[in-house]
Amino acid sequence: MTERRLDAAELRRRTQQLLAAHPPAATDRQTFLEARFDAGLAWVHYPEGLGGLGAPRSLQAVVDAELEAAGAPDNDPRRIGIGLGMAAPTILRYGTEEQRRRFLRPLWTGQEVWCQLFSEPGAGSDLAALGTRAVRDGDDWVVDGQKVWTSSAHVARWAILIARTDPDLPKHQGITYFLCDMSDPGVEVRPLRQITGEAEFNEVFLTGVRIPDSHRLGGVGEGWRVAQTTLMNERVSIGGMRLPREGGMIGPVAKTWRERPELRTHDLHQRLLRLWVEAEVSRLTAERLRQQLAAGQPGYEGSGMKLAFARLNQEISGLEVELRGEEGLLYDDWTMRRPELVDFTGRDAGYRYLRAKGNSIEGGTSEILLNIVAERVLGLPAEPRTDKDVAWKDLAR
Amino acid sequence: MTDLLYSEEEEALRAAVRDLLTDHCDAAGVLARAESEAPHDLALWKSLAEGMGLAGLLVPEERGGQGATHREAAVVLEELGRAVAPVPYLTSAVVATEALLACGEEELLARLASGRTVGVLAVALHLAPGAAFPAVRVQDGVLHGELTGIADAAVADVLLVPAEDGGLYAVDSDAVAVTGQVSLDQTRPVAAVRLDGAAGRRVGDAGPAVRRALRAAAGLLASEQFGLADWSLTETVRYLKERKQFNRPVGGFQALKHRLAQLWLEVVNLRAAARNAADALARDEDADVAAAVAQAYAAPVAVHAAEEALQLHGGIGMTWEHPVHLYLKRAKADSLAYGTAGAHREALAGLVDLQAP
């Protein structure tokens, strides 16, 4: 058989083949997703055998459109965002062949949910200062420490974890990256209640957790470099969702404005129009970034998307509470819950306002991101560092 | 679908325009010219318009132009903005040309497209698309009246003059008195035009022609504003890496780094908004909204960029010899040109159904 060129027509043909072999109406969801993965139609830009075909990333849209039209189930990407957006690209880049084969398939189908054990109470913006220890013991590593801001920890089967393996080295050098089994008896997950009333995040206590060395990702002491892949992907996925006009936080406000003329004031009108324009321009910037990536042009715009997204969400949701007048004094529900999904635009205006406050903190604070833009994009001098050549154990804390 | 990138041909066009401007439009020259009686650089205009054929980008080939689109014109404007070039490109090759395209006029359109004739629409620079505009009296077949705030009228060969009978008249500049007004933006000065029984040729209806011309102007002005803002940011970053105080480059101070990073975000957004407007005008799809969004966003960003450039340059930024004031004056005048950001937001309220109380 001659090799066919991997273009849109070929992907359409393969998608139809998958649909014919596994009619969605007559196929169990998990079975269909596994078949899709095995056909290389999960993420077409991944390598063959790992859910992809080594095709251009832009062709994924062709597959998705065909499958959606056929009513095929998807892998509920919002539920497994950390796995798809952060763990997978890191495993793909740094994993051994065995690790890639073991983890990527159930990750993509959603059979195994992933979470991220990075931040600690003493290591937020200065993540490289983390103190969770991993000590080698035979073929295993024994991990002790505390992680925080871990979304999905209570439903996750696996975690990406960074821990300190050599406290005598400067902080960036003594870190190693692991894949941690969340069902280990030493893992304790406690809900961490937030200002919204919910516990979308958790604290995770690690006590004598045993991780086999075969679940180390990358070399010993190379964890910081490996983690950069994870973190860059986190920022892209936070800021880079594709939206139609009025698709983000501005949507519900515009809807309320149209439906409730009695709430309108001149001041709110001016502010709403300004924010509407900013939301639209931000959407266009995100769209331009996507077009650049699809065309294979490196774009710096990604570094800024999350910054813009955070500020806009906060300003728009703040306006929305005011717009609601007397209802703005109310809150829908303070019940402590542990939601499986993070939904920035879900629920009422008050919730949106409070939840948006986290947007400029999670995944890199806006202040740190401004440093990154200034230094990496504009090439301005780096912040003075006093900790670069100091052993981690000797740092001030 | 909207294409927000630059094609290879567009990048080649940019490179050619930038080369020309680098050689023939340095800041010292622009400044010297601005202080003279003749602020416009007609030699540069001739190279751009006739030599490179850029005056006819918006005009179809069969009507004497290059048959390109607003996307290419936008790229030219980015570069002209980056150099605050004192040429009547926006006024003649975009605004007057669009007005004539709307009229279905042929002879004058071809002359403008060739670059040998400069045409200027005699509508004050600050008026937004859709705003009411002054018109002159028609009496015994000739035109009477005075119009002010007309950008680049000083170098116009032909003026397109709206008249009270609803017509748009082509009037030779020899037949009118053009008096330069002392202008905030010395690189795009405005002038008063007095018609004392001037003969004119009716080329079409003023209403639709002016509306179409000003919409294209508002949309494409965003690309000029992007050029201004991008120069301001780039030049300021360059200077702050070099300038030392307290024994270190001032660009290393976090307060300044954050301001520049914020400005970078705005400039990146502005590019997307400007590209979107150019593309929407080229395809004539969603162009009203795209132009209004671009102008509502672009004006404050260009002004902010120039103001930041001035402040972050410190004392040297306040001097006449440093070029930053040319950019500030152009950016501020541009914030009024073809409607303020506020006027465009007001237009959007109607366009996207977010009505006032």
PDB file of C-alpha atoms in Angstrom, chain A residues 48-299:
ATOM      1  CA  GLU A  48       2.041   7.502  15.771  1.00  0.00           C
ATOM      2  CA  GLY A  49       1.271   4.883  18.397  1.00  0.00           C
ATOM      3  CA  LEU A  50       0.662   7.595  21.016  1.00  0.00           C
ATOM      4  CA  GLY A  51      -2.728   8.781  19.839  1.00  0.00           C
ATOM      5  CA  GLY A  52      -1.452  10.813  16.918  1.00  0.00           C
ATOM      6  CA  LEU A  53      -0.179  10.648  13.362  1.00  0.00           C
ATOM      7  CA  GLY A  54       2.603  13.208  13.436  1.00  0.00           C
ATOM      8  CA  ALA A  55       0.304  15.477  11.414  1.00  0.00           C
ATOM      9  CA  PRO A  56       0.124  19.278  11.649  1.00  0.00           C
ATOM     10  CA  ARG A  57      -1.701  20.371  14.777  1.00  0.00           C
ATOM     11  CA  SER A  58      -4.035  22.538  12.740  1.00  0.00           C
ATOM     12  CA  LEU A  59      -5.614  19.438  11.183  1.00  0.00           C
ATOM     13  CA  GLN A  60      -7.108  18.388  14.521  1.00  0.00           C
ATOM     14  CA  ALA A  61     -10.033  20.687  13.800  1.00  0.00           C
ATOM     15  CA  VAL A  62     -10.909  18.574  10.747  1.00  0.00           C
ATOM     16  CA  VAL A  63     -11.135  15.428  12.865  1.00  0.00           C
ATOM     17  CA  ASP A  64     -13.067  17.140  15.650  1.00  0.00           C
ATOM     18  CA  ALA A  65     -15.614  18.549  13.212  1.00  0.00           C
ATOM     19  CA  GLU A  66     -16.232  15.151  11.600  1.00  0.00           C
ATOM     20  CA  LEU A  67     -16.633  13.450  14.961  1.00  0.00           C
ATOM     21  CA  GLU A  68     -18.907  16.124  16.317  1.00  0.00           C
ATOM     22  CA  ALA A  69     -21.113  15.924  13.234  1.00  0.00           C
ATOM     23  CA  ALA A  70     -21.373  12.167  13.770  1.00  0.00           C
ATOM     24  CA  GLY A  71     -22.372  12.627  17.412  1.00  0.00           C
ATOM     25  CA  ALA A  72     -19.288  10.832  18.702  1.00  0.00           C
ATOM     26  CA  PRO A  73     -18.447  11.196  22.408  1.00  0.00           C
ATOM     27  CA  ASP A  74     -15.459  13.379  23.324  1.00  0.00           C
ATOM     28  CA  ASN A  75     -13.019  12.918  26.180  1.00  0.00           C
ATOM     29  CA  ASP A  76     -14.601  15.745  28.196  1.00  0.00           C
ATOM     30  CA  PRO A  77     -11.460  17.872  27.986  1.00  0.00           C
ATOM     31  CA  ARG A  78     -12.526  20.252  30.746  1.00  0.00           C
ATOM     32  CA  ARG A  79     -12.557  17.423  33.278  1.00  0.00           C
ATOM     33  CA  ILE A  80      -9.036  16.326  32.403  1.00  0.00           C
ATOM     34  CA  GLY A  81      -7.463  19.672  31.574  1.00  0.00           C
ATOM     35  CA  ILE A  82      -4.374  19.222  33.734  1.00  0.00           C
ATOM     36  CA  GLY A  83      -3.619  15.875  32.166  1.00  0.00           C
ATOM     37  CA  LEU A  84      -4.149  17.072  28.610  1.00  0.00           C
ATOM     38  CA  GLY A  85      -2.647  20.507  28.954  1.00  0.00           C
ATOM     39  CA  MET A  86       0.259  19.931  31.308  1.00  0.00           C
ATOM     40  CA  ALA A  87       1.093  16.315  32.090  1.00  0.00           C
ATOM     41  CA  ALA A  88       0.793  15.018  28.532  1.00  0.00           C
ATOM     42  CA  PRO A  89       3.166  17.457  26.772  1.00  0.00           C
ATOM     43  CA  THR A  90       5.707  16.922  29.533  1.00  0.00           C
ATOM     44  CA  ILE A  91       5.470  13.124  29.387  1.00  0.00           C
ATOM     45  CA  LEU A  92       5.682  13.283  25.610  1.00  0.00           C
ATOM     46  CA  ARG A  93       8.805  15.419  25.725  1.00  0.00           C
ATOM     47  CA  TYR A  94      10.678  13.839  28.617  1.00  0.00           C
ATOM     48  CA  GLY A  95       9.093  10.435  29.170  1.00  0.00           C
ATOM     49  CA  THR A  96      10.697   7.108  28.332  1.00  0.00           C
ATOM     50  CA  GLU A  97       8.998   5.047  25.654  1.00  0.00           C
ATOM     51  CA  GLU A  98       7.562   2.858  28.396  1.00  0.00           C
ATOM     52  CA  GLN A  99       6.182   5.868  30.314  1.00  0.00           C
ATOM     53  CA  ARG A 100       4.606   7.335  27.209  1.00  0.00           C
ATOM     54  CA  ARG A 101       2.898   4.045  26.387  1.00  0.00           C
ATOM     55  CA  ARG A 102       1.741   3.434  29.935  1.00  0.00           C
ATOM     56  CA  PHE A 103       0.346   6.892  30.670  1.00  0.00           C
ATOM     57  CA  LEU A 104      -0.799   8.795  27.584  1.00  0.00           C
ATOM     58  CA  ARG A 105      -3.667   6.540  26.507  1.00  0.00           C
ATOM     59  CA  PRO A 106      -5.652   6.441  29.784  1.00  0.00           C
ATOM     60  CA  LEU A 107      -4.773  10.115  30.304  1.00  0.00           C
ATOM     61  CA  TRP A 108      -6.315  11.089  26.986  1.00  0.00           C
ATOM     62  CA  THR A 109      -9.426   8.934  27.326  1.00  0.00           C
ATOM     63  CA  GLY A 110     -10.019  10.341  30.787  1.00  0.00           C
ATOM     64  CA  GLN A 111      -9.875   6.965  32.441  1.00  0.00           C
ATOM     65  CA  GLU A 112      -7.093   8.336  34.608  1.00  0.00           C
ATOM     66  CA  VAL A 113      -7.375  11.906  35.864  1.00  0.00           C
ATOM     67  CA  TRP A 114      -4.186  13.860  36.609  1.00  0.00           C
ATOM     68  CA  CYS A 115      -3.350  16.620  39.044  1.00  0.00           C
ATOM     69  CA  GLN A 116      -0.301  18.789  39.633  1.00  0.00           C
ATOM     70  CA  LEU A 117       1.774  18.697  42.844  1.00  0.00           C
ATOM     71  CA  PHE A 118       3.966  21.764  42.371  1.00  0.00           C
ATOM     72  CA  SER A 119       3.131  24.719  44.666  1.00  0.00           C
ATOM     73  CA  GLU A 120       3.835  24.586  48.377  1.00  0.00           C
ATOM     74  CA  PRO A 121       2.943  26.850  51.288  1.00  0.00           C
ATOM     75  CA  GLY A 122       6.531  28.142  51.224  1.00  0.00           C
ATOM     76  CA  ALA A 123       7.037  28.058  47.471  1.00  0.00           C
ATOM     77  CA  GLY A 124       4.557  30.003  45.388  1.00  0.00           C
ATOM     78  CA  SER A 125       5.996  32.508  42.933  1.00  0.00           C
ATOM     79  CA  ASP A 126       9.401  31.203  44.010  1.00  0.00           C
ATOM     80  CA  LEU A 127       8.438  27.671  43.061  1.00  0.00           C
ATOM     81  CA  ALA A 128      12.058  26.534  42.764  1.00  0.00           C
ATOM     82  CA  ALA A 129      12.438  27.013  46.525  1.00  0.00           C
ATOM     83  CA  LEU A 130      10.147  24.019  47.157  1.00  0.00           C
ATOM     84  CA  GLY A 131      10.976  21.828  50.136  1.00  0.00           C
ATOM     85  CA  THR A 132       9.124  18.540  49.590  1.00  0.00           C
ATOM     86  CA  ARG A 133      11.875  15.947  49.885  1.00  0.00           C
ATOM     87  CA  ALA A 134      12.422  12.818  47.816  1.00  0.00           C
ATOM     88  CA  VAL A 135      15.072  10.447  49.178  1.00  0.00           C
ATOM     89  CA  ARG A 136      16.357   7.471  47.238  1.00  0.00           C
ATOM     90  CA  ASP A 137      15.695   4.096  48.896  1.00  0.00           C
ATOM     91  CA  GLY A 138      16.647   1.117  46.741  1.00  0.00           C
ATOM     92  CA  ASP A 139      14.562   1.181  43.567  1.00  0.00           C
ATOM     93  CA  ASP A 140      12.162   3.695  45.092  1.00  0.00           C
ATOM     94  CA  TRP A 141      12.081   7.308  46.159  1.00  0.00           C
ATOM     95  CA  VAL A 142      10.463   8.169  49.494  1.00  0.00           C
ATOM     96  CA  VAL A 143       8.618  11.480  49.416  1.00  0.00           C
ATOM     97  CA  ASP A 144       7.660  13.694  52.374  1.00  0.00           C
ATOM     98  CA  GLY A 145       6.183  17.171  52.235  1.00  0.00           C
ATOM     99  CA  GLN A 146       3.140  19.324  51.653  1.00  0.00           C
ATOM    100  CA  LYS A 147       1.652  20.612  48.417  1.00  0.00           C
ATOM    101  CA  VAL A 148      -1.110  23.151  47.979  1.00  0.00           C
ATOM    102  CA  TRP A 149      -3.524  24.640  45.377  1.00  0.00           C
ATOM    103  CA  THR A 150      -3.998  21.197  43.877  1.00  0.00           C
ATOM    104  CA  SER A 151      -7.146  21.128  41.792  1.00  0.00           C
ATOM    105  CA  SER A 152      -8.643  17.712  41.058  1.00  0.00           C
ATOM    106  CA  ALA A 153      -6.428  16.025  43.678  1.00  0.00           C
ATOM    107  CA  HIS A 154      -9.520  14.350  45.166  1.00  0.00           C
ATOM    108  CA  VAL A 155     -10.426  12.694  41.875  1.00  0.00           C
ATOM    109  CA  ALA A 156      -6.949  12.219  40.437  1.00  0.00           C
ATOM    110  CA  ARG A 157      -5.326   8.853  39.915  1.00  0.00           C
ATOM    111  CA  TRP A 158      -1.908  10.319  39.091  1.00  0.00           C
ATOM    112  CA  ALA A 159       0.021  13.484  39.799  1.00  0.00           C
ATOM    113  CA  ILE A 160       2.949  15.263  38.255  1.00  0.00           C
ATOM    114  CA  LEU A 161       5.211  16.066  41.193  1.00  0.00           C
ATOM    115  CA  ILE A 162       8.399  18.008  41.678  1.00  0.00           C
ATOM    116  CA  ALA A 163      10.453  17.382  44.794  1.00  0.00           C
ATOM    117  CA  ARG A 164      13.888  18.180  46.170  1.00  0.00           C
ATOM    118  CA  THR A 165      16.380  15.385  45.745  1.00  0.00           C
ATOM    119  CA  ASP A 166      19.540  17.317  46.695  1.00  0.00           C
ATOM    120  CA  PRO A 167      19.312  20.104  49.289  1.00  0.00           C
ATOM    121  CA  ASP A 168      23.034  20.815  49.063  1.00  0.00           C
ATOM    122  CA  LEU A 169      22.756  22.199  45.538  1.00  0.00           C
ATOM    123  CA  PRO A 170      21.404  25.634  44.577  1.00  0.00           C
ATOM    124  CA  LYS A 171      17.623  25.526  44.428  1.00  0.00           C
ATOM    125  CA  HIS A 172      17.110  25.053  40.686  1.00  0.00           C
ATOM    126  CA  GLN A 173      19.587  22.187  40.463  1.00  0.00           C
ATOM    127  CA  GLY A 174      18.396  19.827  43.192  1.00  0.00           C
ATOM    128  CA  ILE A 175      14.862  19.189  41.901  1.00  0.00           C
ATOM    129  CA  THR A 176      13.561  16.006  40.257  1.00  0.00           C
ATOM    130  CA  TYR A 177      10.271  15.436  38.435  1.00  0.00           C
ATOM    131  CA  PHE A 178       8.096  12.387  39.268  1.00  0.00           C
ATOM    132  CA  LEU A 179       4.826  10.775  38.293  1.00  0.00           C
ATOM    133  CA  CYS A 180       3.118  10.097  41.608  1.00  0.00           C
ATOM    134  CA  ASP A 181       0.441   7.481  42.256  1.00  0.00           C
ATOM    135  CA  MET A 182      -2.331   9.285  44.152  1.00  0.00           C
ATOM    136  CA  SER A 183      -3.648   5.983  45.561  1.00  0.00           C
ATOM    137  CA  ASP A 184      -0.455   5.496  47.596  1.00  0.00           C
ATOM    138  CA  PRO A 185      -1.414   5.217  51.300  1.00  0.00           C
ATOM    139  CA  GLY A 186       0.965   8.072  52.149  1.00  0.00           C
ATOM    140  CA  VAL A 187      -1.052  10.565  50.070  1.00  0.00           C
ATOM    141  CA  GLU A 188      -3.640  12.522  52.063  1.00  0.00           C
ATOM    142  CA  VAL A 189      -5.894  14.994  50.256  1.00  0.00           C
ATOM    143  CA  ARG A 190      -7.704  17.657  52.262  1.00  0.00           C
ATOM    144  CA  PRO A 191     -10.091  20.156  50.704  1.00  0.00           C
ATOM    145  CA  LEU A 192      -8.949  23.784  50.815  1.00  0.00           C
ATOM    146  CA  ARG A 193     -11.934  26.080  51.021  1.00  0.00           C
ATOM    147  CA  GLN A 194     -11.706  29.264  48.957  1.00  0.00           C
ATOM    148  CA  ILE A 195     -13.359  32.681  49.093  1.00  0.00           C
ATOM    149  CA  THR A 196     -16.131  31.382  46.820  1.00  0.00           C
ATOM    150  CA  GLY A 197     -17.195  28.919  49.538  1.00  0.00           C
ATOM    151  CA  GLU A 198     -16.146  25.955  47.431  1.00  0.00           C
ATOM    152  CA  ALA A 199     -13.101  23.754  47.707  1.00  0.00           C
ATOM    153  CA  GLU A 200     -12.001  23.499  44.136  1.00  0.00           C
ATOM    154  CA  PHE A 201      -8.438  23.063  45.323  1.00  0.00           C
ATOM    155  CA  ASN A 202      -6.810  20.829  47.898  1.00  0.00           C
ATOM    156  CA  GLU A 203      -3.898  20.580  50.218  1.00  0.00           C
ATOM    157  CA  VAL A 204      -1.983  17.378  49.693  1.00  0.00           C
ATOM    158  CA  PHE A 205       0.126  15.885  52.469  1.00  0.00           C
ATOM    159  CA  LEU A 206       2.778  13.395  51.383  1.00  0.00           C
ATOM    160  CA  THR A 207       4.068  11.116  54.135  1.00  0.00           C
ATOM    161  CA  GLY A 208       6.506   8.363  53.228  1.00  0.00           C
ATOM    162  CA  VAL A 209       5.032   8.096  49.733  1.00  0.00           C
ATOM    163  CA  ARG A 210       6.961   5.500  47.724  1.00  0.00           C
ATOM    164  CA  ILE A 211       7.568   6.252  44.044  1.00  0.00           C
ATOM    165  CA  PRO A 212       9.457   3.703  41.950  1.00  0.00           C
ATOM    166  CA  ASP A 213      12.418   5.159  40.103  1.00  0.00           C
ATOM    167  CA  SER A 214      10.745   4.052  36.862  1.00  0.00           C
ATOM    168  CA  HIS A 215       8.210   6.852  37.508  1.00  0.00           C
ATOM    169  CA  ARG A 216      10.875   9.535  37.464  1.00  0.00           C
ATOM    170  CA  LEU A 217      10.459  11.869  34.467  1.00  0.00           C
ATOM    171  CA  GLY A 218      13.772  13.147  33.154  1.00  0.00           C
ATOM    172  CA  GLY A 219      17.091  12.912  34.941  1.00  0.00           C
ATOM    173  CA  VAL A 220      17.780  13.260  38.648  1.00  0.00           C
ATOM    174  CA  GLY A 221      18.264  16.985  39.305  1.00  0.00           C
ATOM    175  CA  GLU A 222      16.690  17.984  35.994  1.00  0.00           C
ATOM    176  CA  GLY A 223      13.201  18.556  37.387  1.00  0.00           C
ATOM    177  CA  TRP A 224      13.249  22.322  37.016  1.00  0.00           C
ATOM    178  CA  ARG A 225      13.900  22.139  33.305  1.00  0.00           C
ATOM    179  CA  VAL A 226      11.221  19.479  32.861  1.00  0.00           C
ATOM    180  CA  ALA A 227       8.754  21.583  34.854  1.00  0.00           C
ATOM    181  CA  GLN A 228       9.227  24.513  32.469  1.00  0.00           C
ATOM    182  CA  THR A 229       7.457  22.506  29.766  1.00  0.00           C
ATOM    183  CA  THR A 230       4.545  21.933  32.123  1.00  0.00           C
ATOM    184  CA  LEU A 231       4.317  25.560  33.205  1.00  0.00           C
ATOM    185  CA  MET A 232       4.497  27.080  29.735  1.00  0.00           C
ATOM    186  CA  ASN A 233       1.718  24.766  28.650  1.00  0.00           C
ATOM    187  CA  GLU A 234      -0.333  25.744  31.686  1.00  0.00           C
ATOM    188  CA  ARG A 235      -0.211  29.420  30.764  1.00  0.00           C
ATOM    189  CA  VAL A 236      -1.076  28.737  27.166  1.00  0.00           C
ATOM    190  CA  SER A 237      -4.053  26.615  28.136  1.00  0.00           C
ATOM    191  CA  ILE A 238      -5.308  29.129  30.703  1.00  0.00           C
ATOM    192  CA  GLY A 239      -5.201  32.075  28.317  1.00  0.00           C
ATOM    193  CA  GLY A 240      -5.713  30.379  25.008  1.00  0.00           C
ATOM    194  CA  MET A 241      -9.223  29.061  24.767  1.00  0.00           C
ATOM    195  CA  ARG A 242     -10.902  29.717  21.426  1.00  0.00           C
ATOM    196  CA  LEU A 243     -13.935  31.919  21.827  1.00  0.00           C
ATOM    197  CA  PRO A 244     -16.586  33.448  19.595  1.00  0.00           C
ATOM    198  CA  ARG A 245     -17.404  37.160  20.016  1.00  0.00           C
ATOM    199  CA  GLU A 246     -18.859  37.671  23.532  1.00  0.00           C
ATOM    200  CA  GLY A 247     -17.740  34.118  24.299  1.00  0.00           C
ATOM    201  CA  GLY A 248     -16.005  34.864  27.602  1.00  0.00           C
ATOM    202  CA  MET A 249     -16.961  36.675  30.785  1.00  0.00           C
ATOM    203  CA  ILE A 250     -18.421  39.599  28.800  1.00  0.00           C
ATOM    204  CA  GLY A 251     -21.197  37.338  27.458  1.00  0.00           C
ATOM    205  CA  PRO A 252     -23.415  37.147  30.547  1.00  0.00           C
ATOM    206  CA  VAL A 253     -22.992  40.890  31.205  1.00  0.00           C
ATOM    207  CA  ALA A 254     -23.991  41.828  27.666  1.00  0.00           C
ATOM    208  CA  LYS A 255     -26.975  39.487  27.920  1.00  0.00           C
ATOM    209  CA  THR A 256     -28.116  41.048  31.187  1.00  0.00           C
ATOM    210  CA  TRP A 257     -27.653  44.528  29.703  1.00  0.00           C
ATOM    211  CA  ARG A 258     -29.899  43.675  26.756  1.00  0.00           C
ATOM    212  CA  GLU A 259     -32.552  41.918  28.792  1.00  0.00           C
ATOM    213  CA  ARG A 260     -32.762  44.280  31.755  1.00  0.00           C
ATOM    214  CA  PRO A 261     -32.980  47.893  30.561  1.00  0.00           C
ATOM    215  CA  GLU A 262     -34.055  48.987  34.057  1.00  0.00           C
ATOM    216  CA  LEU A 263     -30.527  48.264  35.344  1.00  0.00           C
ATOM    217  CA  ARG A 264     -28.789  50.566  32.862  1.00  0.00           C
ATOM    218  CA  THR A 265     -26.985  53.738  33.938  1.00  0.00           C
ATOM    219  CA  HIS A 266     -24.763  56.077  31.936  1.00  0.00           C
ATOM    220  CA  ASP A 267     -21.717  55.276  34.024  1.00  0.00           C
ATOM    221  CA  LEU A 268     -22.184  51.541  33.587  1.00  0.00           C
ATOM    222  CA  HIS A 269     -22.783  52.015  29.884  1.00  0.00           C
ATOM    223  CA  GLN A 270     -19.434  53.747  29.381  1.00  0.00           C
ATOM    224  CA  ARG A 271     -17.597  51.100  31.380  1.00  0.00           C
ATOM    225  CA  LEU A 272     -19.397  48.244  29.669  1.00  0.00           C
ATOM    226  CA  LEU A 273     -18.504  49.521  26.200  1.00  0.00           C
ATOM    227  CA  ARG A 274     -14.849  49.924  27.158  1.00  0.00           C
ATOM    228  CA  LEU A 275     -14.700  46.394  28.520  1.00  0.00           C
ATOM    229  CA  TRP A 276     -16.609  45.010  25.557  1.00  0.00           C
ATOM    230  CA  VAL A 277     -14.006  46.500  23.227  1.00  0.00           C
ATOM    231  CA  GLU A 278     -11.150  45.140  25.340  1.00  0.00           C
ATOM    232  CA  ALA A 279     -12.714  41.682  25.469  1.00  0.00           C
ATOM    233  CA  GLU A 280     -13.161  41.679  21.697  1.00  0.00           C
ATOM    234  CA  VAL A 281      -9.583  42.834  21.095  1.00  0.00           C
ATOM    235  CA  SER A 282      -8.268  40.249  23.522  1.00  0.00           C
ATOM    236  CA  ARG A 283     -10.212  37.597  21.661  1.00  0.00           C
ATOM    237  CA  LEU A 284      -8.657  38.759  18.384  1.00  0.00           C
ATOM    238  CA  THR A 285      -5.185  38.583  19.909  1.00  0.00           C
ATOM    239  CA  ALA A 286      -5.847  35.014  21.014  1.00  0.00           C
ATOM    240  CA  GLU A 287      -7.120  34.191  17.543  1.00  0.00           C
ATOM    241  CA  ARG A 288      -4.020  35.747  15.982  1.00  0.00           C
ATOM    242  CA  LEU A 289      -1.825  33.678  18.286  1.00  0.00           C
ATOM    243  CA  ARG A 290      -3.619  30.522  17.217  1.00  0.00           C
ATOM    244  CA  GLN A 291      -3.143  31.429  13.562  1.00  0.00           C
ATOM    245  CA  GLN A 292       0.557  32.027  14.193  1.00  0.00           C
ATOM    246  CA  LEU A 293       0.955  28.662  15.883  1.00  0.00           C
ATOM    247  CA  ALA A 294      -0.959  26.921  13.100  1.00  0.00           C
ATOM    248  CA  ALA A 295       1.300  28.599  10.534  1.00  0.00           C
ATOM    249  CA  GLY A 296       4.346  27.448  12.469  1.00  0.00           C
ATOM    250  CA  GLN A 297       5.384  31.003  13.353  1.00  0.00           C
ATOM    251  CA  PRO A 298       6.661  31.362  16.887  1.00  0.00           C
ATOM    252  CA  GLY A 299       4.580  33.981  18.687  1.00  0.00           C
TER     253      GLY A 299
END
